[in-house]
Every structure is written in structure tokens, then in C-alpha cells.
C-alpha positions as a Python dict, from the first residue, in 0.01 Angstrom:
ca = {
    (1, 'I'): (0, 0, 0),
    (2, 'Y'): (138, 348, -73),
    (3, 'A'): (0, 619, 171),
    (4, 'R'): (42, 998, 184),
    (5, 'I'): (187, 1135, 507),
    (6, 'F'): (179, 1506, 608),
    (7, 'E'): (502, 1674, 616),
    (8, 'S'): (428, 1769, 978),
    (9, 'D'): (387, 1409, 1076),
    (10, 'L'): (714, 1274, 921),
    (11, 'G'): (899, 1316, 1253),
    (12, 'Y'): (678, 1036, 1400),
    (13, 'I'): (714, 800, 1118),
    (14, 'D'): (1023, 566, 1060),
    (15, 'V'): (1108, 258, 845),
    (16, 'G'): (1011, -49, 1031),
    (17, 'Q'): (742, 100, 1222),
    (18, 'K'): (418, -106, 1263),
    (19, 'A'): (85, 14, 1110),
    (20, 'L'): (-280, -103, 1127),
    (21, 'I'): (-455, -78, 808),
    (22, 'S'): (-830, -67, 776),
    (23, 'I'): (-990, -133, 435),
    (24, 'P'): (-1347, -14, 443),
    (25, 'A'): (-1449, -193, 109),
    (26, 'Y'): (-1388, -522, 268),
    (27, 'Q'): (-1424, -431, 635),
    (28, 'E'): (-1086, -578, 711),
    (29, 'K'): (-790, -474, 943),
    (30, 'I'): (-445, -574, 844),
    (31, 'E'): (-105, -518, 1005),
    (32, 'G'): (163, -373, 813),
    (33, 'V'): (514, -227, 829),
    (34, 'V'): (653, 83, 691),
    (35, 'R'): (923, -17, 429),
    (36, 'N'): (1015, 307, 271),
    (37, 'I'): (955, 678, 319),
    (38, 'A'): (999, 882, -16),
    (39, 'E'): (1248, 1170, -19),
    (40, 'V'): (1025, 1426, -193),
    (41, 'I'): (765, 1640, -55),
    (42, 'D'): (460, 1734, -289),
    (43, 'P'): (475, 2115, -286),
    (44, 'E'): (89, 2146, -326),
    (45, 'S'): (-32, 1880, -67),
    (46, 'R'): (277, 1900, 173),
    (47, 'T'): (272, 1521, 181),
    (48, 'T'): (520, 1246, 91),
    (49, 'R'): (465, 890, -10),
    (50, 'V'): (511, 606, 243),
    (51, 'R'): (533, 244, 122),
    (52, 'L'): (368, -11, 347),
    (53, 'E'): (418, -388, 341),
    (54, 'L'): (123, -589, 444),
    (55, 'L'): (195, -881, 683),
    (56, 'N'): (24, -1223, 599),
    (57, 'Y'): (-242, -1061, 374),
    (58, 'K'): (-419, -1306, 137),
    (59, 'G'): (-700, -1078, 20),
    (60, 'E'): (-713, -872, -313),
    (61, 'L'): (-633, -500, -311),
    (62, 'K'): (-726, -282, -610),
    (63, 'V'): (-543, 36, -750),
    (64, 'N'): (-676, 345, -581),
    (65, 'M'): (-871, 179, -309),
    (66, 'F'): (-920, 368, 6),
    (67, 'A'): (-761, 263, 332),
    (68, 'D'): (-739, 415, 674),
    (69, 'I'): (-389, 395, 838),
    (70, 'E'): (-317, 410, 1199),
    (71, 'M'): (60, 437, 1304),
    (72, 'P'): (72, 409, 1678),
    (73, 'V'): (344, 640, 1825),
    (74, 'E'): (491, 613, 2179),
    (75, 'F'): (609, 943, 2338),
    (76, 'D'): (841, 995, 2630),
    (77, 'Q'): (648, 1067, 2947),
    (78, 'V'): (561, 1444, 2941),
    (79, 'L'): (339, 1672, 3140),
    (80, 'V'): (10, 1722, 2955),
    (81, 'V'): (-314, 1916, 3046),
    (82, 'P'): (-654, 1924, 2885),
    (83, 'K'): (-669, 2181, 2612),
    (84, 'E'): (-956, 2374, 2777),
    (85, 'A'): (-717, 2440, 3080),
    (86, 'I'): (-504, 2676, 2855),
    (87, 'L'): (-612, 3031, 2806),
    (88, 'D'): (-451, 3212, 2505),
    (89, 'A'): (-375, 3563, 2641),
    (90, 'G'): (-236, 3688, 2306),
    (91, 'K'): (117, 3757, 2449),
    (92, 'G'): (136, 3398, 2581),
    (93, 'K'): (-64, 3098, 2725),
    (94, 'I'): (-188, 3094, 3075),
    (95, 'V'): (-301, 2815, 3312),
    (96, 'F'): (-480, 2912, 3648),
    (97, 'V'): (-298, 2719, 3932),
    (98, 'Q'): (-473, 2672, 4257),
    (99, 'K'): (-264, 2825, 4550),
    (100, 'S'): (-516, 2746, 4816),
    (101, 'E'): (-887, 2662, 4855),
    (102, 'G'): (-1057, 2905, 4624),
    (103, 'V'): (-736, 3114, 4546),
    (104, 'F'): (-594, 3074, 4209),
    (105, 'E'): (-304, 3246, 4030),
    (106, 'P'): (-246, 3282, 3657),
    (107, 'R'): (67, 3132, 3540),
    (108, 'M'): (243, 3164, 3197),
    (109, 'V'): (317, 2828, 3031),
    (110, 'Q'): (498, 2719, 2726),
    (111, 'T'): (325, 2455, 2521),
    (112, 'G'): (436, 2183, 2287),
    (113, 'L'): (252, 1923, 2072),
    (114, 'E'): (-116, 1877, 2091),
    (115, 'G'): (-340, 1590, 2037),
    (116, 'D'): (-645, 1397, 2151),
    (117, 'G'): (-768, 1710, 2345),
    (118, 'L'): (-440, 1733, 2535),
    (119, 'I'): (-153, 1977, 2522),
    (120, 'N'): (213, 1929, 2643),
    (121, 'I'): (347, 2164, 2895),
    (122, 'K'): (725, 2237, 2835),
    (123, 'S'): (751, 2485, 3110),
    (124, 'G'): (553, 2669, 3374),
    (125, 'L'): (404, 2390, 3559),
    (126, 'K'): (520, 2110, 3779),
    (127, 'K'): (363, 1759, 3823),
    (128, 'G'): (109, 1750, 4104),
    (129, 'E'): (-6, 2112, 4091),
    (130, 'R'): (-377, 2173, 4063),
    (131, 'I'): (-502, 2357, 3777),
    (132, 'V'): (-845, 2489, 3665),
    (133, 'V'): (-954, 2269, 3388),
    (134, 'S'): (-1286, 2462, 3286),
    (135, 'G'): (-1414, 2798, 3369),
    (136, 'N'): (-1091, 2991, 3272),
    (137, 'F'): (-1295, 3254, 3093),
    (138, 'L'): (-1498, 3315, 3409),
    (139, 'I'): (-1178, 3345, 3627),
    (140, 'D'): (-1001, 3562, 3371),
    (141, 'S'): (-1308, 3791, 3332),
    (142, 'E'): (-1341, 3814, 3714),
    (143, 'S'): (-954, 3912, 3755),
    (144, 'Q'): (-1003, 4180, 3480),
    (145, 'L'): (-1298, 4322, 3662),
    (146, 'Q'): (-1121, 4328, 3987),
    (147, 'A'): (-825, 4497, 3843),
    (148, 'A'): (-1069, 4759, 3694),
    (149, 'L'): (-1228, 4801, 4037),
    (150, 'E'): (-903, 4856, 4207),
    (151, 'G'): (-825, 5123, 3960),
    (152, 'F'): (-1155, 5300, 4054),
    (153, 'S'): (-1086, 5277, 4433),
    (154, 'R'): (-748, 5478, 4406),
    (155, 'Q'): (-756, 5856, 4434),
    (156, 'P'): (-863, 5981, 4079),
    (157, 'T'): (-661, 6258, 3931),
    (158, 'A'): (-856, 6500, 3721),
    (159, 'K'): (-733, 6653, 3411),
    (160, 'S'): (-941, 6898, 3209),
    (161, 'L'): (-963, 6835, 2843),
    (162, 'E'): (-909, 7148, 2626),
}
């Protein structure tokens, strides 16, 4: 089988890697192995061709048949958080960390890869810290409101406009 792999996914694919191929026309699942990765990227689709060898397959495939290909990838253990825990503040990404019961602090984090609703945290959090997973918008809105109210409570300075 020849498959098209996106350029951005090439770092996860290697010769000898196992694959699970589903052929919808026959409702079959077959194991395969990556045997070759082409050296050329198609400039329009940003993909390259990968050749898969099917292991112990006795069925018949036709030219241009569709197949779904899964290539399981194992990552090193990393710290991940649910995507909804990340608040994009424009200048950076923020996670709200629980300091004590009902008290949260915003913390800038650097993120990495994203997948399956999870985002890798490269820096800014430690394992075991409790974070807000949902309701970030509410917390962020409340903190902006409190900052605005604090500004009103200070002694205002008047300046006439001319």
C-alpha cells in the first residue's frame, strides 16, 4: 500500500514501524510495516509517499482503493493538560493554578504538541499542581473586573480636556 503522510507528521514515522490498515470496502483490518519513506514532498499537498508492506494478507486489493492507516506512536512521558485548561492571552498561554482553596493564580506556560484534546506543557507547571480545567474564561473575566475596580478605588486624578 502506498499512503500519503503529511510533512508535519514525518517526525513520527520511521522505516520498520508497525501500522494497522483498515480497508472499508472489505471491512478488514490488516497489520503492516513501513518499508520506505519517499525523499520528496509534494509542494501542493505537503505530503510524501510511504510504502507499507502488508503482513500475511491473502485478500485482493485494487488500485486506488481507500484505506485508513493508523501508526501508533509512543512518546516519552511528558506533562499534559486538557486543551480547555489553556487560556490564550495573546502574548502567551496561561493556566490557572490553585494556590489554596478558592485561590487561583494565573501562570504563563509554554506548550508543545497537541493531540486527543491534550496539550504538552514544556514549562511553567510541575507535576502534581492542581489547575483549573474548565471555567478559565470566568476566572479571567473576574480578574479583569477586579483589576478595573481596584483602579476606581484609587484616588482619581482629574485632568481637564481642552
